[in-house]
Coordinates of C-alpha atoms in Angstrom, one line a residue:
M24 CA 13.5 -4.5 21.2
P25 CA 16.7 -6.2 19.7
E26 CA 16.5 -7.0 16.0
N27 CA 16.8 -10.8 16.5
S28 CA 13.9 -10.8 19.0
T29 CA 11.8 -8.7 16.6
R30 CA 12.5 -11.1 13.7
S31 CA 11.7 -14.1 15.8
R32 CA 8.4 -12.6 17.0
L33 CA 7.5 -11.7 13.4
A34 CA 8.4 -15.1 12.1
Q35 CA 6.0 -16.7 14.6
S36 CA 3.2 -14.2 14.1
W37 CA 3.4 -14.1 10.2
K38 CA 4.3 -17.8 9.5
R39 CA 2.0 -19.0 6.8
T40 CA 0.8 -22.6 7.0
G41 CA -1.3 -22.8 3.9
V42 CA -4.6 -22.3 5.6
A43 CA -6.7 -19.3 6.5
V44 CA -5.9 -17.8 9.9
T45 CA -9.2 -17.7 11.8
A46 CA -8.2 -14.9 14.1
A47 CA -7.4 -12.7 11.1
T48 CA -10.5 -13.4 9.1
A49 CA -12.0 -10.1 8.1
F50 CA -15.6 -9.0 7.9
L51 CA -17.0 -6.0 6.1
V52 CA -19.0 -4.1 8.7
G53 CA -20.6 -0.8 8.1
G54 CA -18.4 -0.2 5.1
A55 CA -15.2 -0.8 7.1
Y56 CA -13.0 -3.8 7.5
V57 CA -12.8 -5.2 11.0
H58 CA -11.2 -8.5 12.1
A59 CA -13.0 -11.3 13.7
N60 CA -10.9 -10.7 16.8
A61 CA -11.6 -7.0 16.8
A62 CA -11.9 -4.9 19.9
T63 CA -14.9 -3.2 18.3
P64 CA -18.3 -4.6 19.2
Q65 CA -19.6 -5.6 15.7
S66 CA -20.3 -9.3 15.3
A67 CA -19.4 -11.7 12.5
S68 CA -23.1 -12.0 11.6
A69 CA -23.0 -8.3 10.5
G70 CA -21.2 -9.1 7.3
A71 CA -19.8 -11.7 5.0
S72 CA -16.5 -13.5 5.7
A73 CA -13.6 -12.6 3.5
T74 CA -11.5 -15.6 2.3
V75 CA -7.8 -15.3 2.6
S76 CA -5.3 -16.9 0.2
D77 CA -3.7 -20.2 1.1
A78 CA -0.6 -19.3 -0.9
T79 CA 2.8 -19.8 0.9
V80 CA 6.2 -18.4 0.6
S81 CA 7.2 -21.5 -1.3
D82 CA 4.8 -20.4 -4.1
V83 CA 6.7 -17.1 -4.4
V84 CA 10.0 -19.0 -4.4
T85 CA 8.7 -21.4 -7.1
A86 CA 7.6 -18.5 -9.3
A87 CA 11.0 -16.8 -8.7
N88 CA 12.9 -19.9 -9.8
T89 CA 10.6 -20.3 -12.8
F90 CA 11.5 -16.8 -13.9
L91 CA 15.2 -17.3 -13.2
N92 CA 15.1 -20.4 -15.4
T93 CA 14.0 -18.2 -18.4
L94 CA 17.1 -15.9 -18.1
S95 CA 20.6 -16.1 -19.5
T96 CA 23.6 -15.9 -17.2
S97 CA 24.1 -12.2 -17.9
Q98 CA 20.4 -11.5 -17.2
K99 CA 20.6 -13.5 -13.9
S100 CA 23.5 -11.3 -12.8
K101 CA 21.1 -8.3 -13.0
V102 CA 18.4 -10.0 -11.0
L103 CA 20.3 -11.9 -8.3
L104 CA 21.9 -9.3 -6.1
S105 CA 23.2 -9.1 -2.5
F106 CA 20.7 -8.1 0.2
T107 CA 22.6 -5.0 1.3
K108 CA 21.3 -1.7 2.6
A109 CA 22.5 0.0 -0.6
N110 CA 20.5 -2.3 -2.8
A111 CA 17.4 -2.5 -0.6
T112 CA 17.1 1.3 -0.4
A113 CA 17.6 1.8 -4.1
W114 CA 14.1 2.7 -5.0
S115 CA 12.4 5.9 -6.2
N116 CA 9.1 7.5 -7.3
L117 CA 10.8 9.1 -10.3
P118 CA 11.1 7.8 -13.9
C119 CA 14.9 7.6 -13.4
G120 CA 15.4 4.0 -14.6
S121 CA 18.6 2.2 -13.6
T122 CA 20.2 5.4 -12.2
C123 CA 18.1 5.1 -9.0
R124 CA 17.1 1.5 -8.8
V125 CA 18.5 -2.0 -9.2
G126 CA 17.3 -5.1 -11.1
I127 CA 16.5 -6.1 -14.7
Q128 CA 14.4 -3.8 -16.8
F129 CA 11.1 -5.1 -18.1
S130 CA 11.6 -3.7 -21.6
T131 CA 14.6 -6.0 -22.0
L132 CA 12.6 -9.2 -21.4
S133 CA 11.0 -11.4 -24.0
S134 CA 7.3 -12.0 -23.7
T135 CA 7.9 -15.3 -21.9
Q136 CA 10.3 -13.8 -19.5
L137 CA 8.0 -10.8 -18.9
A138 CA 5.1 -13.1 -18.1
A139 CA 7.2 -15.1 -15.7
A140 CA 8.5 -11.9 -14.0
K141 CA 4.9 -10.6 -13.5
A142 CA 3.9 -14.0 -12.1
V143 CA 6.5 -13.6 -9.3
V144 CA 5.0 -10.2 -8.3
Q145 CA 1.5 -11.7 -8.6
A146 CA 2.4 -14.6 -6.3
A147 CA 3.8 -12.3 -3.7
T148 CA 1.1 -9.6 -3.6
G149 CA -2.6 -9.5 -2.5
T150 CA -5.5 -10.8 -4.6
G151 CA -8.0 -8.0 -3.8
S152 CA -9.7 -5.7 -6.3
G153 CA -8.0 -2.3 -6.3
T154 CA -5.2 -3.5 -4.0
G155 CA -2.3 -5.9 -4.2
Y156 CA -1.4 -7.2 -7.7
D157 CA -4.5 -5.6 -9.2
Q158 CA -3.3 -2.2 -8.1
V159 CA 0.3 -2.8 -9.1
S160 CA -0.9 -3.8 -12.6
K161 CA -2.9 -0.6 -12.9
I162 CA 0.0 1.6 -11.8
L163 CA 2.0 0.1 -14.7
A164 CA -0.9 0.7 -17.0
A165 CA -1.1 4.3 -15.8
D166 CA 2.5 4.8 -16.7
D167 CA 1.7 3.5 -20.2
V168 CA -1.0 6.1 -20.5
L169 CA 1.4 8.8 -19.2
G170 CA 4.0 7.6 -21.8
Q171 CA 1.6 8.5 -24.6
S172 CA 1.9 12.1 -23.7
A173 CA 5.5 12.4 -22.4
S174 CA 8.8 10.5 -22.9
G175 CA 10.5 8.4 -20.3
Y176 CA 7.3 6.8 -18.9
G177 CA 5.9 3.3 -19.5
S178 CA 5.5 -0.2 -18.0
G179 CA 8.8 -1.2 -19.7
N180 CA 10.7 1.1 -17.4
Y181 CA 10.1 -1.0 -14.3
Y182 CA 12.8 -3.2 -12.6
L183 CA 12.7 -6.5 -10.7
A184 CA 15.5 -7.9 -8.5
F185 CA 15.9 -10.6 -5.9
L186 CA 18.2 -9.3 -3.1
G187 CA 19.5 -12.6 -1.8
T188 CA 18.6 -16.0 -3.1
P189 CA 14.8 -16.8 -3.2
S190 CA 14.3 -19.7 -0.7
T191 CA 12.2 -20.9 2.2
S192 CA 15.2 -21.0 4.5
G193 CA 17.2 -17.9 4.0
T194 CA 16.7 -14.1 4.1
W195 CA 15.9 -12.3 0.9
Q196 CA 13.8 -9.5 -0.6
L197 CA 11.6 -9.2 -3.6
H198 CA 12.5 -5.7 -4.9
F199 CA 10.2 -4.3 -7.7
G200 CA 9.3 -0.9 -9.0
G201 CA 9.5 2.0 -11.3
H202 CA 7.9 5.4 -11.6
H203 CA 5.2 5.8 -8.9
L204 CA 5.9 2.3 -7.5
A205 CA 8.2 0.6 -5.1
V206 CA 7.4 -2.9 -3.7
N207 CA 9.8 -4.3 -1.0
L208 CA 8.8 -7.6 0.4
T209 CA 11.3 -9.3 2.7
Y210 CA 11.3 -13.0 3.6
K211 CA 13.1 -14.9 6.3
N212 CA 13.0 -18.7 6.9
G213 CA 9.8 -19.2 4.9
A214 CA 7.9 -16.3 6.5
V215 CA 7.2 -12.7 5.5
E216 CA 9.4 -10.5 7.6
G217 CA 8.5 -7.1 6.2
T218 CA 6.1 -5.6 3.6
T219 CA 7.5 -2.1 3.6
P220 CA 8.4 0.4 2.3
Y221 CA 5.6 0.5 -0.3
F222 CA 5.4 3.6 -2.4
V223 CA 2.6 4.1 -4.8
G224 CA 1.4 7.1 -6.8
V225 CA -0.5 7.7 -10.0
E226 CA -0.8 10.2 -12.8
P227 CA -3.4 10.5 -14.3
T228 CA -5.5 9.8 -11.3
S229 CA -8.1 8.2 -13.6
W230 CA -8.5 7.3 -17.3
T231 CA -10.9 5.4 -19.5
S232 CA -9.9 2.6 -21.9
G233 CA -12.2 0.3 -23.8
G234 CA -15.2 1.7 -22.0
T235 CA -13.7 1.0 -18.5
T236 CA -12.6 3.7 -16.2
Y237 CA -9.5 3.0 -14.1
A238 CA -8.6 4.9 -10.8
P239 CA -5.8 2.8 -9.1
L240 CA -5.7 4.9 -5.9
S241 CA -9.4 5.7 -5.5
G242 CA -9.8 3.1 -2.8
M243 CA -6.9 4.6 -0.8
R244 CA -8.2 8.2 -1.2
N245 CA -11.8 7.2 -0.5
A246 CA -10.8 5.4 2.7
M247 CA -8.9 8.4 3.9
L248 CA -11.8 10.7 3.0
A249 CA -14.2 8.4 5.0
M250 CA -11.8 8.5 8.0
L251 CA -11.6 12.3 8.0
G252 CA -15.3 12.6 7.2
G253 CA -16.2 10.6 10.3
L254 CA -14.6 13.2 12.6
S255 CA -16.4 16.0 14.3
S256 CA -15.4 19.6 13.7
S257 CA -13.5 19.7 17.1
Q258 CA -11.7 16.5 16.2
L259 CA -10.7 17.8 12.8
A260 CA -9.3 20.8 14.6
Q261 CA -7.2 18.6 16.8
A262 CA -6.0 16.6 13.8
K263 CA -5.0 19.6 11.7
L264 CA -1.2 20.0 11.3
S265 CA 0.4 23.5 11.2
T266 CA 3.0 22.3 8.7
S267 CA 2.3 22.2 4.9
Y268 CA 3.4 19.3 2.8
S269 CA 4.1 19.3 -0.9
D270 CA 5.1 15.6 -0.9
V271 CA 5.2 12.6 1.5
L272 CA 7.7 13.1 4.3
L273 CA 9.2 9.6 4.2
G274 CA 9.7 9.0 0.5
P275 CA 12.8 7.5 -1.1
G276 CA 16.0 8.3 0.7
K277 CA 14.2 9.1 4.0
D278 CA 14.6 5.7 5.6
G279 CA 14.3 5.8 9.4
Q280 CA 13.5 9.5 9.6
F281 CA 10.2 9.1 11.5
P282 CA 9.2 12.1 13.6
T283 CA 10.2 11.6 17.2
T284 CA 6.8 12.9 18.4
K285 CA 3.4 11.8 17.1
Q286 CA 1.1 14.6 16.0
G287 CA -2.6 15.1 15.5
L288 CA -5.6 13.3 17.0
A289 CA -5.2 10.3 19.2
V290 CA -7.2 7.3 17.9
S291 CA -7.6 6.1 21.5
G292 CA -10.2 8.9 22.1
L293 CA -12.3 8.0 19.1
S294 CA -15.5 6.0 19.1
S295 CA -15.5 2.3 18.0
S296 CA -17.1 3.3 14.7
Q297 CA -14.5 6.0 14.1
Q298 CA -11.7 3.5 15.0
A299 CA -13.1 1.1 12.5
L300 CA -12.8 3.9 9.8
V301 CA -9.1 4.3 10.8
L302 CA -8.5 0.6 10.4
A303 CA -10.4 0.6 7.1
A304 CA -8.1 3.5 6.0
I305 CA -5.0 1.4 6.8
T306 CA -6.3 -1.7 4.9
P307 CA -5.7 -0.8 1.3
W308 CA -2.0 -0.2 1.9
V309 CA -1.4 -3.3 4.0
K310 CA -3.1 -5.4 1.3
V311 CA 0.0 -5.0 -0.9
A312 CA 1.2 -8.2 0.7
D313 CA -0.3 -11.7 0.2
D314 CA -3.7 -12.1 1.7
T315 CA -2.7 -14.1 4.8
T316 CA 0.2 -11.8 5.7
S317 CA -1.9 -8.7 5.2
A318 CA -4.7 -10.0 7.4
S319 CA -2.2 -10.9 10.2
L320 CA -0.5 -7.5 9.9
L321 CA -3.8 -5.6 9.9
S322 CA -4.7 -7.4 13.1
T323 CA -1.4 -6.2 14.6
Y324 CA -2.2 -2.6 13.6
Q325 CA -5.7 -3.0 15.0
S326 CA -4.2 -4.0 18.4
E327 CA -2.0 -0.9 18.3
L328 CA -4.8 1.6 17.5
S329 CA -4.6 3.0 21.1
G330 CA -1.1 4.3 20.3
T331 CA -2.0 5.6 16.8
Y332 CA -2.5 9.2 15.7
I333 CA -4.2 10.6 12.6
S334 CA -3.5 14.1 11.1
Y335 CA -3.9 16.1 8.0
S336 CA -2.8 19.3 6.4
G337 CA -4.4 21.6 3.8
S338 CA -8.0 20.6 3.1
S339 CA -9.6 17.4 4.3
A340 CA -11.2 17.1 0.8
L341 CA -7.9 15.6 -0.6
S342 CA -8.5 17.3 -3.9
S343 CA -5.9 20.1 -4.2
Q344 CA -2.2 20.7 -4.1
G345 CA -0.9 20.2 -0.5
D346 CA -3.9 18.3 0.8
Y347 CA -2.2 15.7 3.0
V348 CA -3.2 13.0 5.5
R349 CA -1.2 10.8 7.8
I350 CA -1.7 7.7 10.0
D351 CA 1.1 7.2 12.5
G352 CA 1.1 4.2 14.9
P353 CA 3.6 2.2 16.9
G354 CA 4.1 0.2 13.7
V355 CA 2.1 1.6 10.8
W356 CA 3.0 4.8 9.0
I357 CA 0.9 5.9 6.0
E358 CA 1.0 9.2 4.1
F359 CA -1.2 10.4 1.2
V360 CA -0.7 13.7 -0.5
C361 CA -2.1 15.6 -3.5
Q362 CA 0.3 17.3 -5.9
N363 CA -0.2 19.4 -9.0
G364 CA 0.0 17.3 -12.1
V365 CA 3.3 17.0 -14.0
V366 CA 2.0 16.0 -17.4
Y367 CA -1.8 16.3 -16.9
S368 CA -3.7 19.2 -15.4
G369 CA -5.3 18.8 -12.0
V370 CA -3.7 16.8 -9.2
H371 CA -1.9 13.5 -8.9
Y372 CA -1.3 11.4 -5.8
H373 CA 1.7 10.2 -3.9
T374 CA 1.5 7.9 -1.0
V375 CA 3.9 5.8 1.1
Y376 CA 3.4 3.0 3.6
R377 CA 6.2 2.3 6.1
D378 CA 6.5 0.5 9.4
H379 CA 8.5 1.9 12.3
T380 CA 10.2 -1.5 13.0
R381 CA 9.5 -3.7 9.9
D382 CA 10.9 -1.7 7.0
Y383 CA 13.1 -4.0 4.9
G384 CA 12.2 -6.7 7.4
G385 CA 14.0 -4.8 10.2
E386 CA 17.3 -6.0 8.7
F387 CA 19.0 -2.6 8.7
S388 CA 19.6 0.3 11.1
F389 CA 19.0 3.8 10.0

């Protein structure tokens, strides 16, 4: 499909009007998210309705302008950049600072500026527990924990940029990230055009502070475990990949390099309850975006389940080096992999969420 047609279709399907989208209202059924317009037979009465946010792109633009108004001219020059392929793809999962990413560094901001910067990210991301802004905040906190044991880590080593001018009429991207995090949200004419790539990882995988235990990626891992755990032994055999993976396949610098052939187990052959587990496994990644956008996009991925495949490598326990799981659909692409710890013993997690047609809003060819 031509890029202009794709963008037009997305603008219509993702346009946010400030009210909840009835068709995208989600219900928690049997431990898995399913939409009210789901193909699965569960009814709305089986669970409680989940309320979606009534935030609009204009709220993100307002927060962005509030942040910009706290900055000096020289600081603005680091934040307001051109929406080019080079700038958009300048993200990494490494603690490599400005050598591998663009934007203004959090550690250079005053407390007022930092609060305003975080308010932008908060306005643009989801409101769920363990997803969206809550997860983003915990990834930054994990880097502070990591920084207590090794140099070069910490929440101050994260960067924020606006690629293009924030507005409700033009095309621009909110570009934010640092070690173990890359958030790329693309906007066009007041609508969300793309929510990927989204890279998220964590080390340590969990820690306790003030009597509270934090595990930012536990929801993602548990959803994948439930998906694999719902398969029969013969289905697991079909889903098993012959290739071993030490990291995600489509990490930084791998834009557009999707495998030409889908591998693993076809979701089309699964039962409705198994398909619900696949949709539930997709959900935590999609919810990086604001609630209305993520609900609409999840509904799209649900409609594409018949063309989606799931696969894994290593062990389905997702607890050891090389344990890997993938969801690959017409649109959605998600990978989750276990790696040996770099600073801490045990494993740490890397994961990436991409979309075959919507990465960077579909603005670039790869």
